[in-house]
């Protein structure tokens, strides 16, 4: 094929697909819409070589600082992905503008990465580089897989890119995690691994950002509390939800962060705030949570902020709680029998159970 003929052929393909020609059936609506934006909104030309703009020095440092905990946490996940694949691939973290904040890759991919313009500070927004993993992921706010000629610019047609958006605890787009390679990537496993890495990044970044707030960590299975798959809610001293991870939305039957953030946490679980705060007295032992409506039975813990945790160090209260739990277990949770053996009234025992957030639930 003569030099430039590939670019011309790709330009004709783009024109045919955007105009609804025969080739349009080979590309999904996501790609067709992106190509339309590249032509109509960004005035890009598919066959014209285009180097990415570069952000340098102080501005790049400021962008990394604005990323907060996402930047250092993502680098750990990026190295893990590269080691896991052990193939000619590169992994990139961008901010919400498509600026590459961090890059790591297999040495065998270095030459192609350099030729493509994968470097820290490079701008890979859709407006700058057309349809690509990072830019298109940011444009639509959803995971994408851009394979070969699905890239708008012909110069990128030798790449396969898989990207997933990174969101903060209020659902706002913070950036993307992208994996690119010169070989076809197995779509399902690659997308799953990139999304899992993003889940880990979001989870740990939320924990770090809200370390001075109350953190409710829950899951339908007790053993999965305090893992990356747990539901995570951050709330303030008044019980107002400040942030949530995606798993929290799933377990609570919500689809948008706006349905949870700003709401009283007690309304999500149908119990008073005091009862949820009582869970912070045993932060290493997940307790049953009330059923939110017709939702799943969950187990959870509450991590109090450092100042609240130190002020709440009440060994007598903890001792009473464990005594009550032990007696109830021995009595098969027969409240009348337990109250009789403790020499207190049933009403007093119920009041203590409420205060210590002690309640047995059945999963059937």
Coordinates of N, CA, C and O in Angstrom, one line a residue, residues 281 320-321 324 342 344-358:
X281 N -18.7 1.3 68.0 CA -18.1 0.7 69.2 C -17.4 -0.6 68.9 O -16.6 -1.1 69.7
X320 N -20.8 -3.9 78.7 CA -22.2 -4.1 78.8 C -22.7 -4.7 77.5 O -23.5 -5.7 77.5
X321 N -22.3 -4.2 76.4 CA -22.7 -4.7 75.1 C -22.4 -6.2 74.9 O -23.2 -7.0 74.5
X324 N -24.6 -8.4 77.2 CA -25.9 -8.5 76.6 C -25.9 -9.5 75.4 O -26.8 -10.4 75.4
X342 N -31.0 -11.6 83.6 CA -30.2 -10.4 83.9 C -30.8 -9.6 85.0 O -30.3 -8.6 85.4
X344 N -33.5 -7.7 85.0 CA -34.0 -6.4 84.5 C -35.3 -6.7 83.8 O -35.6 -7.8 83.4
X345 N -36.1 -5.6 83.6 CA -37.3 -5.7 82.9 C -37.1 -5.9 81.4 O -36.1 -5.5 80.9
X346 N -38.1 -6.4 80.7 CA -38.0 -6.5 79.3 C -37.9 -5.2 78.6 O -37.1 -5.0 77.7
X347 N -38.6 -4.2 79.2 CA -38.5 -2.8 78.6 C -37.1 -2.3 78.7 O -36.6 -1.7 77.8
X348 N -36.5 -2.5 79.9 CA -35.1 -2.0 80.0 C -34.2 -2.7 79.1 O -33.3 -2.1 78.5
X349 N -34.4 -4.0 78.9 CA -33.5 -4.8 78.0 C -33.7 -4.3 76.6 O -32.7 -4.1 75.8
X350 N -34.9 -4.1 76.2 CA -35.2 -3.6 74.8 C -34.5 -2.2 74.6 O -33.9 -1.9 73.5
X351 N -34.5 -1.4 75.6 CA -33.9 0.0 75.5 C -32.4 -0.2 75.4 O -31.7 0.5 74.6
X352 N -31.8 -1.1 76.1 CA -30.3 -1.4 76.0 C -30.0 -1.9 74.6 O -28.9 -1.6 74.0
X353 N -30.8 -2.8 74.1 CA -30.6 -3.4 72.8 C -30.6 -2.3 71.7 O -29.7 -2.3 70.8
X354 N -31.5 -1.3 71.9 CA -31.6 -0.2 70.9 C -30.3 0.6 71.0 O -29.7 1.0 70.0
X355 N -29.9 0.9 72.2 CA -28.8 1.8 72.4 C -27.5 1.2 71.9 O -26.6 1.9 71.3
X356 N -27.3 -0.1 72.0 CA -26.1 -0.8 71.6 C -26.2 -1.4 70.2 O -25.3 -2.1 69.7
X357 N -27.3 -1.1 69.5 CA -27.6 -1.6 68.1 C -27.4 -3.1 68.0 O -26.9 -3.7 67.1
X358 N -28.0 -3.8 69.0 CA -28.0 -5.3 69.0 C -29.3 -5.8 68.5 O -30.3 -5.5 69.1

